[in-house]
Amino acid sequence: MSLRFVLDPDLTAELREQVVALWVDVTNAGGAVGFVAPVTGADVRPVAEATFAGIVDGPDRMLVGYDDARPVAVLVFADNRFDLKAHWCVLKRVMVHPGTQGRGYGSALMRKAEWLGRKLGWAALHVTVRDGLGLEQFYARLGYREVGRLPGALRVAPGDDRDEILMWLDLPPATPEP
């Protein structure tokens, strides 16, 4: 595995386009990253730009995994924007390019996020997943536990409402970097 991680890369126009393209590819391959397939860059771009603004202007942060020079894995550390929740962080837009599935990139991305979470002083990480895709098993293998569900919270199509599953990972003290 030749994945190299960068926390808070410079969000150049090129990287923004690469992240939008990744988002489109992940969604169109069935990934649950805020949209339902099929989507185009024009569909994703407004949400992506709002996400980028939260990163550039703060307080959110982005972790990008590169396979050589190509970004193939992304997640956002989304600040809770509330002092009583400052001790934990929400992970959003967790994406791995579908063409790299099966290489361990998803696990590597999440392990790096876990390590960084400790380094950044958080006591826990939180991620939500769309029911019906088996994603909760992936996160459970990484130590996340289901802490709740919002029944029918996600309407992916008329008559197809899915639970939003709330997953939580307690972060013990820092360990050596992966």
mmCIF file with all atom_site columns, C-alpha atoms in Angstrom:
data_model
loop_
_atom_site.group_PDB
_atom_site.id
_atom_site.type_symbol
_atom_site.label_atom_id
_atom_site.label_alt_id
_atom_site.label_comp_id
_atom_site.label_asym_id
_atom_site.label_entity_id
_atom_site.label_seq_id
_atom_site.pdbx_PDB_ins_code
_atom_site.Cartn_x
_atom_site.Cartn_y
_atom_site.Cartn_z
_atom_site.occupancy
_atom_site.B_iso_or_equiv
_atom_site.pdbx_formal_charge
_atom_site.auth_seq_id
_atom_site.auth_comp_id
_atom_site.auth_asym_id
_atom_site.auth_atom_id
_atom_site.pdbx_PDB_model_num
ATOM 1   C CA . MET A 1 1   ? 0.000   0.000  0.000   1.00 0.00 ? 1   MET A CA 1
ATOM 2   C CA . SER A 1 2   ? 1.480   3.331  -1.051  1.00 0.00 ? 2   SER A CA 1
ATOM 3   C CA . LEU A 1 3   ? -1.041  5.691  0.545   1.00 0.00 ? 3   LEU A CA 1
ATOM 4   C CA . ARG A 1 4   ? 0.425   8.981  1.787   1.00 0.00 ? 4   ARG A CA 1
ATOM 5   C CA . PHE A 1 5   ? -1.691  11.239 4.014   1.00 0.00 ? 5   PHE A CA 1
ATOM 6   C CA . VAL A 1 6   ? -1.766  15.024 4.189   1.00 0.00 ? 6   VAL A CA 1
ATOM 7   C CA . LEU A 1 7   ? -3.740  16.889 6.833   1.00 0.00 ? 7   LEU A CA 1
ATOM 8   C CA . ASP A 1 8   ? -4.996  20.270 5.658   1.00 0.00 ? 8   ASP A CA 1
ATOM 9   C CA . PRO A 1 9   ? -3.526  20.295 2.146   1.00 0.00 ? 9   PRO A CA 1
ATOM 10  C CA . ASP A 1 10  ? -3.637  23.535 0.201   1.00 0.00 ? 10  ASP A CA 1
ATOM 11  C CA . LEU A 1 11  ? -7.109  23.533 -1.371  1.00 0.00 ? 11  LEU A CA 1
ATOM 12  C CA . THR A 1 12  ? -5.964  24.617 -4.820  1.00 0.00 ? 12  THR A CA 1
ATOM 13  C CA . ALA A 1 13  ? -8.402  24.760 -7.723  1.00 0.00 ? 13  ALA A CA 1
ATOM 14  C CA . GLU A 1 14  ? -6.898  21.477 -8.955  1.00 0.00 ? 14  GLU A CA 1
ATOM 15  C CA . LEU A 1 15  ? -7.388  19.685 -5.628  1.00 0.00 ? 15  LEU A CA 1
ATOM 16  C CA . ARG A 1 16  ? -10.945 21.010 -5.348  1.00 0.00 ? 16  ARG A CA 1
ATOM 17  C CA . GLU A 1 17  ? -11.760 19.581 -8.781  1.00 0.00 ? 17  GLU A CA 1
ATOM 18  C CA . GLN A 1 18  ? -10.126 16.278 -7.849  1.00 0.00 ? 18  GLN A CA 1
ATOM 19  C CA . VAL A 1 19  ? -12.178 16.055 -4.645  1.00 0.00 ? 19  VAL A CA 1
ATOM 20  C CA . VAL A 1 20  ? -15.390 16.867 -6.537  1.00 0.00 ? 20  VAL A CA 1
ATOM 21  C CA . ALA A 1 21  ? -14.539 14.168 -9.108  1.00 0.00 ? 21  ALA A CA 1
ATOM 22  C CA . LEU A 1 22  ? -13.816 11.692 -6.294  1.00 0.00 ? 22  LEU A CA 1
ATOM 23  C CA . TRP A 1 23  ? -17.128 12.589 -4.638  1.00 0.00 ? 23  TRP A CA 1
ATOM 24  C CA . VAL A 1 24  ? -18.979 11.991 -7.929  1.00 0.00 ? 24  VAL A CA 1
ATOM 25  C CA . ASP A 1 25  ? -17.213 8.664  -8.512  1.00 0.00 ? 25  ASP A CA 1
ATOM 26  C CA . VAL A 1 26  ? -17.892 7.464  -4.960  1.00 0.00 ? 26  VAL A CA 1
ATOM 27  C CA . THR A 1 27  ? -21.562 8.465  -5.131  1.00 0.00 ? 27  THR A CA 1
ATOM 28  C CA . ASN A 1 28  ? -22.107 6.916  -8.554  1.00 0.00 ? 28  ASN A CA 1
ATOM 29  C CA . ALA A 1 29  ? -20.523 3.671  -7.320  1.00 0.00 ? 29  ALA A CA 1
ATOM 30  C CA . GLY A 1 30  ? -23.137 3.529  -4.534  1.00 0.00 ? 30  GLY A CA 1
ATOM 31  C CA . GLY A 1 31  ? -21.252 5.347  -1.780  1.00 0.00 ? 31  GLY A CA 1
ATOM 32  C CA . ALA A 1 32  ? -23.230 7.154  0.910   1.00 0.00 ? 32  ALA A CA 1
ATOM 33  C CA . VAL A 1 33  ? -21.620 10.589 0.958   1.00 0.00 ? 33  VAL A CA 1
ATOM 34  C CA . GLY A 1 34  ? -24.603 12.920 0.944   1.00 0.00 ? 34  GLY A CA 1
ATOM 35  C CA . PHE A 1 35  ? -26.117 12.134 -2.442  1.00 0.00 ? 35  PHE A CA 1
ATOM 36  C CA . VAL A 1 36  ? -27.917 9.365  -4.293  1.00 0.00 ? 36  VAL A CA 1
ATOM 37  C CA . ALA A 1 37  ? -26.630 8.265  -7.704  1.00 0.00 ? 37  ALA A CA 1
ATOM 38  C CA . PRO A 1 38  ? -26.543 9.363  -10.390 1.00 0.00 ? 38  PRO A CA 1
ATOM 39  C CA . VAL A 1 39  ? -24.815 12.701 -9.789  1.00 0.00 ? 39  VAL A CA 1
ATOM 40  C CA . THR A 1 40  ? -22.591 15.032 -11.774 1.00 0.00 ? 40  THR A CA 1
ATOM 41  C CA . GLY A 1 41  ? -19.952 17.518 -10.740 1.00 0.00 ? 41  GLY A CA 1
ATOM 42  C CA . ALA A 1 42  ? -22.581 20.249 -11.046 1.00 0.00 ? 42  ALA A CA 1
ATOM 43  C CA . ASP A 1 43  ? -24.702 18.444 -8.432  1.00 0.00 ? 43  ASP A CA 1
ATOM 44  C CA . VAL A 1 44  ? -21.848 17.962 -5.992  1.00 0.00 ? 44  VAL A CA 1
ATOM 45  C CA . ARG A 1 45  ? -19.964 21.237 -6.455  1.00 0.00 ? 45  ARG A CA 1
ATOM 46  C CA . PRO A 1 46  ? -22.214 23.523 -4.304  1.00 0.00 ? 46  PRO A CA 1
ATOM 47  C CA . VAL A 1 47  ? -22.011 21.146 -1.317  1.00 0.00 ? 47  VAL A CA 1
ATOM 48  C CA . ALA A 1 48  ? -18.290 20.669 -1.912  1.00 0.00 ? 48  ALA A CA 1
ATOM 49  C CA . GLU A 1 49  ? -17.680 24.422 -2.002  1.00 0.00 ? 49  GLU A CA 1
ATOM 50  C CA . ALA A 1 50  ? -19.544 24.863 1.299   1.00 0.00 ? 50  ALA A CA 1
ATOM 51  C CA . THR A 1 51  ? -17.389 22.071 2.735   1.00 0.00 ? 51  THR A CA 1
ATOM 52  C CA . PHE A 1 52  ? -14.212 23.712 1.405   1.00 0.00 ? 52  PHE A CA 1
ATOM 53  C CA . ALA A 1 53  ? -15.262 27.038 2.951   1.00 0.00 ? 53  ALA A CA 1
ATOM 54  C CA . GLY A 1 54  ? -15.523 25.391 6.375   1.00 0.00 ? 54  GLY A CA 1
ATOM 55  C CA . ILE A 1 55  ? -11.990 24.101 5.882   1.00 0.00 ? 55  ILE A CA 1
ATOM 56  C CA . VAL A 1 56  ? -10.371 27.231 4.435   1.00 0.00 ? 56  VAL A CA 1
ATOM 57  C CA . ASP A 1 57  ? -12.125 29.640 6.816   1.00 0.00 ? 57  ASP A CA 1
ATOM 58  C CA . GLY A 1 58  ? -12.058 27.131 9.685   1.00 0.00 ? 58  GLY A CA 1
ATOM 59  C CA . PRO A 1 59  ? -12.740 25.438 11.954  1.00 0.00 ? 59  PRO A CA 1
ATOM 60  C CA . ASP A 1 60  ? -13.012 22.214 9.896   1.00 0.00 ? 60  ASP A CA 1
ATOM 61  C CA . ARG A 1 61  ? -10.018 20.207 8.668   1.00 0.00 ? 61  ARG A CA 1
ATOM 62  C CA . MET A 1 62  ? -9.453  17.829 5.774   1.00 0.00 ? 62  MET A CA 1
ATOM 63  C CA . LEU A 1 63  ? -7.411  14.650 5.557   1.00 0.00 ? 63  LEU A CA 1
ATOM 64  C CA . VAL A 1 64  ? -6.430  13.485 2.066   1.00 0.00 ? 64  VAL A CA 1
ATOM 65  C CA . GLY A 1 65  ? -4.865  10.161 1.172   1.00 0.00 ? 65  GLY A CA 1
ATOM 66  C CA . TYR A 1 66  ? -2.751  10.135 -1.986  1.00 0.00 ? 66  TYR A CA 1
ATOM 67  C CA . ASP A 1 67  ? -1.810  7.145  -4.111  1.00 0.00 ? 67  ASP A CA 1
ATOM 68  C CA . ASP A 1 68  ? 1.246   8.647  -5.779  1.00 0.00 ? 68  ASP A CA 1
ATOM 69  C CA . ALA A 1 69  ? 0.020   12.158 -6.707  1.00 0.00 ? 69  ALA A CA 1
ATOM 70  C CA . ARG A 1 70  ? -3.670  11.238 -7.018  1.00 0.00 ? 70  ARG A CA 1
ATOM 71  C CA . PRO A 1 71  ? -6.080  11.876 -4.124  1.00 0.00 ? 71  PRO A CA 1
ATOM 72  C CA . VAL A 1 72  ? -7.991  8.630  -3.572  1.00 0.00 ? 72  VAL A CA 1
ATOM 73  C CA . ALA A 1 73  ? -9.202  8.990  0.032   1.00 0.00 ? 73  ALA A CA 1
ATOM 74  C CA . VAL A 1 74  ? -10.728 11.967 1.828   1.00 0.00 ? 74  VAL A CA 1
ATOM 75  C CA . LEU A 1 75  ? -12.467 12.781 5.044   1.00 0.00 ? 75  LEU A CA 1
ATOM 76  C CA . VAL A 1 76  ? -13.406 15.963 6.857   1.00 0.00 ? 76  VAL A CA 1
ATOM 77  C CA . PHE A 1 77  ? -12.960 16.564 10.570  1.00 0.00 ? 77  PHE A CA 1
ATOM 78  C CA . ALA A 1 78  ? -16.069 18.696 11.140  1.00 0.00 ? 78  ALA A CA 1
ATOM 79  C CA . ASP A 1 79  ? -15.932 20.866 14.233  1.00 0.00 ? 79  ASP A CA 1
ATOM 80  C CA . ASN A 1 80  ? -19.056 20.722 16.391  1.00 0.00 ? 80  ASN A CA 1
ATOM 81  C CA . ARG A 1 81  ? -19.124 24.538 16.675  1.00 0.00 ? 81  ARG A CA 1
ATOM 82  C CA . PHE A 1 82  ? -20.313 24.202 20.272  1.00 0.00 ? 82  PHE A CA 1
ATOM 83  C CA . ASP A 1 83  ? -18.036 24.468 23.318  1.00 0.00 ? 83  ASP A CA 1
ATOM 84  C CA . LEU A 1 84  ? -19.728 21.659 25.219  1.00 0.00 ? 84  LEU A CA 1
ATOM 85  C CA . LYS A 1 85  ? -18.831 19.307 22.346  1.00 0.00 ? 85  LYS A CA 1
ATOM 86  C CA . ALA A 1 86  ? -15.290 20.562 21.738  1.00 0.00 ? 86  ALA A CA 1
ATOM 87  C CA . HIS A 1 87  ? -13.782 17.365 23.168  1.00 0.00 ? 87  HIS A CA 1
ATOM 88  C CA . TRP A 1 88  ? -14.961 15.187 20.243  1.00 0.00 ? 88  TRP A CA 1
ATOM 89  C CA . CYS A 1 89  ? -15.208 15.496 16.477  1.00 0.00 ? 89  CYS A CA 1
ATOM 90  C CA . VAL A 1 90  ? -17.518 14.415 13.659  1.00 0.00 ? 90  VAL A CA 1
ATOM 91  C CA . LEU A 1 91  ? -16.052 12.723 10.594  1.00 0.00 ? 91  LEU A CA 1
ATOM 92  C CA . LYS A 1 92  ? -17.841 13.652 7.385   1.00 0.00 ? 92  LYS A CA 1
ATOM 93  C CA . ARG A 1 93  ? -17.505 12.883 3.684   1.00 0.00 ? 93  ARG A CA 1
ATOM 94  C CA . VAL A 1 94  ? -15.488 9.714  4.288   1.00 0.00 ? 94  VAL A CA 1
ATOM 95  C CA . MET A 1 95  ? -14.592 8.645  0.748   1.00 0.00 ? 95  MET A CA 1
ATOM 96  C CA . VAL A 1 96  ? -12.274 6.160  -0.928  1.00 0.00 ? 96  VAL A CA 1
ATOM 97  C CA . HIS A 1 97  ? -12.138 5.962  -4.716  1.00 0.00 ? 97  HIS A CA 1
ATOM 98  C CA . PRO A 1 98  ? -14.090 2.893  -5.915  1.00 0.00 ? 98  PRO A CA 1
ATOM 99  C CA . GLY A 1 99  ? -11.221 1.920  -8.213  1.00 0.00 ? 99  GLY A CA 1
ATOM 100 C CA . THR A 1 100 ? -8.985  1.420  -5.172  1.00 0.00 ? 100 THR A CA 1
ATOM 101 C CA . GLN A 1 101 ? -11.419 -0.682 -3.132  1.00 0.00 ? 101 GLN A CA 1
ATOM 102 C CA . GLY A 1 102 ? -9.930  -3.795 -1.586  1.00 0.00 ? 102 GLY A CA 1
ATOM 103 C CA . ARG A 1 103 ? -6.486  -2.290 -1.007  1.00 0.00 ? 103 ARG A CA 1
ATOM 104 C CA . GLY A 1 104 ? -7.079  -1.369 2.636   1.00 0.00 ? 104 GLY A CA 1
ATOM 105 C CA . TYR A 1 105 ? -7.283  2.357  1.903   1.00 0.00 ? 105 TYR A CA 1
ATOM 106 C CA . GLY A 1 106 ? -10.532 2.807  3.844   1.00 0.00 ? 106 GLY A CA 1
ATOM 107 C CA . SER A 1 107 ? -9.086  1.194  6.953   1.00 0.00 ? 107 SER A CA 1
ATOM 108 C CA . ALA A 1 108 ? -5.848  3.160  6.555   1.00 0.00 ? 108 ALA A CA 1
ATOM 109 C CA . LEU A 1 109 ? -7.800  6.424  6.232   1.00 0.00 ? 109 LEU A CA 1
ATOM 110 C CA . MET A 1 110 ? -9.804  5.692  9.365   1.00 0.00 ? 110 MET A CA 1
ATOM 111 C CA . ARG A 1 111 ? -6.733  4.589  11.338  1.00 0.00 ? 111 ARG A CA 1
ATOM 112 C CA . LYS A 1 112 ? -4.954  7.806  10.378  1.00 0.00 ? 112 LYS A CA 1
ATOM 113 C CA . ALA A 1 113 ? -8.038  9.800  11.422  1.00 0.00 ? 113 ALA A CA 1
ATOM 114 C CA . GLU A 1 114 ? -8.046  7.961  14.750  1.00 0.00 ? 114 GLU A CA 1
ATOM 115 C CA . TRP A 1 115 ? -4.361  8.720  15.312  1.00 0.00 ? 115 TRP A CA 1
ATOM 116 C CA . LEU A 1 116 ? -4.825  12.377 14.371  1.00 0.00 ? 116 LEU A CA 1
ATOM 117 C CA . GLY A 1 117 ? -7.893  12.618 16.610  1.00 0.00 ? 117 GLY A CA 1
ATOM 118 C CA . ARG A 1 118 ? -5.771  11.606 19.572  1.00 0.00 ? 118 ARG A CA 1
ATOM 119 C CA . LYS A 1 119 ? -2.970  13.955 18.528  1.00 0.00 ? 119 LYS A CA 1
ATOM 120 C CA . LEU A 1 120 ? -5.457  16.830 18.186  1.00 0.00 ? 120 LEU A CA 1
ATOM 121 C CA . GLY A 1 121 ? -6.734  16.148 21.693  1.00 0.00 ? 121 GLY A CA 1
ATOM 122 C CA . TRP A 1 122 ? -10.180 14.705 21.018  1.00 0.00 ? 122 TRP A CA 1
ATOM 123 C CA . ALA A 1 123 ? -11.660 12.124 23.358  1.00 0.00 ? 123 ALA A CA 1
ATOM 124 C CA . ALA A 1 124 ? -13.826 10.534 20.656  1.00 0.00 ? 124 ALA A CA 1
ATOM 125 C CA . LEU A 1 125 ? -14.780 10.464 16.974  1.00 0.00 ? 125 LEU A CA 1
ATOM 126 C CA . HIS A 1 126 ? -18.329 10.250 15.645  1.00 0.00 ? 126 HIS A CA 1
ATOM 127 C CA . VAL A 1 127 ? -19.495 9.205  12.188  1.00 0.00 ? 127 VAL A CA 1
ATOM 128 C CA . THR A 1 128 ? -22.959 8.578  10.771  1.00 0.00 ? 128 THR A CA 1
ATOM 129 C CA . VAL A 1 129 ? -23.733 5.919  8.204   1.00 0.00 ? 129 VAL A CA 1
ATOM 130 C CA . ARG A 1 130 ? -26.664 5.148  5.940   1.00 0.00 ? 130 ARG A CA 1
ATOM 131 C CA . ASP A 1 131 ? -28.460 1.918  6.826   1.00 0.00 ? 131 ASP A CA 1
ATOM 132 C CA . GLY A 1 132 ? -28.781 -0.754 4.167   1.00 0.00 ? 132 GLY A CA 1
ATOM 133 C CA . LEU A 1 133 ? -25.201 -0.647 2.891   1.00 0.00 ? 133 LEU A CA 1
ATOM 134 C CA . GLY A 1 134 ? -23.419 -2.659 5.584   1.00 0.00 ? 134 GLY A CA 1
ATOM 135 C CA . LEU A 1 135 ? -21.153 0.249  6.491   1.00 0.00 ? 135 LEU A CA 1
ATOM 136 C CA . GLU A 1 136 ? -21.738 -0.232 10.200  1.00 0.00 ? 136 GLU A CA 1
ATOM 137 C CA . GLN A 1 137 ? -19.827 -3.539 10.006  1.00 0.00 ? 137 GLN A CA 1
ATOM 138 C CA . PHE A 1 138 ? -16.821 -1.783 8.459   1.00 0.00 ? 138 PHE A CA 1
ATOM 139 C CA . TYR A 1 139 ? -16.758 0.786  11.256  1.00 0.00 ? 139 TYR A CA 1
ATOM 140 C CA . ALA A 1 140 ? -17.371 -1.872 13.935  1.00 0.00 ? 140 ALA A CA 1
ATOM 141 C CA . ARG A 1 141 ? -14.249 -3.733 12.758  1.00 0.00 ? 141 ARG A CA 1
ATOM 142 C CA . LEU A 1 142 ? -12.339 -0.502 13.392  1.00 0.00 ? 142 LEU A CA 1
ATOM 143 C CA . GLY A 1 143 ? -13.639 -0.253 16.968  1.00 0.00 ? 143 GLY A CA 1
ATOM 144 C CA . TYR A 1 144 ? -16.634 2.016  16.434  1.00 0.00 ? 144 TYR A CA 1
ATOM 145 C CA . ARG A 1 145 ? -19.826 1.100  18.238  1.00 0.00 ? 145 ARG A CA 1
ATOM 146 C CA . GLU A 1 146 ? -23.379 1.911  17.323  1.00 0.00 ? 146 GLU A CA 1
ATOM 147 C CA . VAL A 1 147 ? -24.754 4.420  19.820  1.00 0.00 ? 147 VAL A CA 1
ATOM 148 C CA . GLY A 1 148 ? -28.084 5.181  18.201  1.00 0.00 ? 148 GLY A CA 1
ATOM 149 C CA . ARG A 1 149 ? -30.291 5.362  15.144  1.00 0.00 ? 149 ARG A CA 1
ATOM 150 C CA . LEU A 1 150 ? -32.520 7.976  13.652  1.00 0.00 ? 150 LEU A CA 1
ATOM 151 C CA . PRO A 1 151 ? -35.283 5.852  12.101  1.00 0.00 ? 151 PRO A CA 1
ATOM 152 C CA . GLY A 1 152 ? -36.135 6.738  8.514   1.00 0.00 ? 152 GLY A CA 1
ATOM 153 C CA . ALA A 1 153 ? -34.047 9.917  8.712   1.00 0.00 ? 153 ALA A CA 1
ATOM 154 C CA . LEU A 1 154 ? -32.610 9.558  5.197   1.00 0.00 ? 154 LEU A CA 1
ATOM 155 C CA . ARG A 1 155 ? -34.990 9.550  2.231   1.00 0.00 ? 155 ARG A CA 1
ATOM 156 C CA . VAL A 1 156 ? -32.971 8.110  -0.642  1.00 0.00 ? 156 VAL A CA 1
ATOM 157 C CA . ALA A 1 157 ? -36.031 7.734  -2.894  1.00 0.00 ? 157 ALA A CA 1
ATOM 158 C CA . PRO A 1 158 ? -39.794 7.963  -2.572  1.00 0.00 ? 158 PRO A CA 1
ATOM 159 C CA . GLY A 1 159 ? -40.804 5.094  -0.309  1.00 0.00 ? 159 GLY A CA 1
ATOM 160 C CA . ASP A 1 160 ? -37.172 4.286  0.574   1.00 0.00 ? 160 ASP A CA 1
ATOM 161 C CA . ASP A 1 161 ? -36.369 5.821  3.925   1.00 0.00 ? 161 ASP A CA 1
ATOM 162 C CA . ARG A 1 162 ? -33.221 4.606  5.675   1.00 0.00 ? 162 ARG A CA 1
ATOM 163 C CA . ASP A 1 163 ? -32.042 4.828  9.251   1.00 0.00 ? 163 ASP A CA 1
ATOM 164 C CA . GLU A 1 164 ? -29.104 7.061  10.001  1.00 0.00 ? 164 GLU A CA 1
ATOM 165 C CA . ILE A 1 165 ? -26.785 5.021  12.217  1.00 0.00 ? 165 ILE A CA 1
ATOM 166 C CA . LEU A 1 166 ? -24.701 6.882  14.781  1.00 0.00 ? 166 LEU A CA 1
ATOM 167 C CA . MET A 1 167 ? -21.244 5.346  15.337  1.00 0.00 ? 167 MET A CA 1
ATOM 168 C CA . TRP A 1 168 ? -18.784 6.337  18.086  1.00 0.00 ? 168 TRP A CA 1
ATOM 169 C CA . LEU A 1 169 ? -15.122 5.631  18.789  1.00 0.00 ? 169 LEU A CA 1
ATOM 170 C CA . ASP A 1 170 ? -13.572 6.458  22.160  1.00 0.00 ? 170 ASP A CA 1
ATOM 171 C CA . LEU A 1 171 ? -9.977  7.596  21.736  1.00 0.00 ? 171 LEU A CA 1
ATOM 172 C CA . PRO A 1 172 ? -7.512  6.363  24.334  1.00 0.00 ? 172 PRO A CA 1
ATOM 173 C CA . PRO A 1 173 ? -4.199  8.228  24.628  1.00 0.00 ? 173 PRO A CA 1
ATOM 174 C CA . ALA A 1 174 ? -1.978  8.612  21.563  1.00 0.00 ? 174 ALA A CA 1
ATOM 175 C CA . THR A 1 175 ? -0.111  5.667  20.058  1.00 0.00 ? 175 THR A CA 1
ATOM 176 C CA . PRO A 1 176 ? 2.731   5.662  17.514  1.00 0.00 ? 176 PRO A CA 1
ATOM 177 C CA . GLU A 1 177 ? 1.819   7.036  14.094  1.00 0.00 ? 177 GLU A CA 1
ATOM 178 C CA . PRO A 1 178 ? 0.514   4.427  11.636  1.00 0.00 ? 178 PRO A CA 1
#
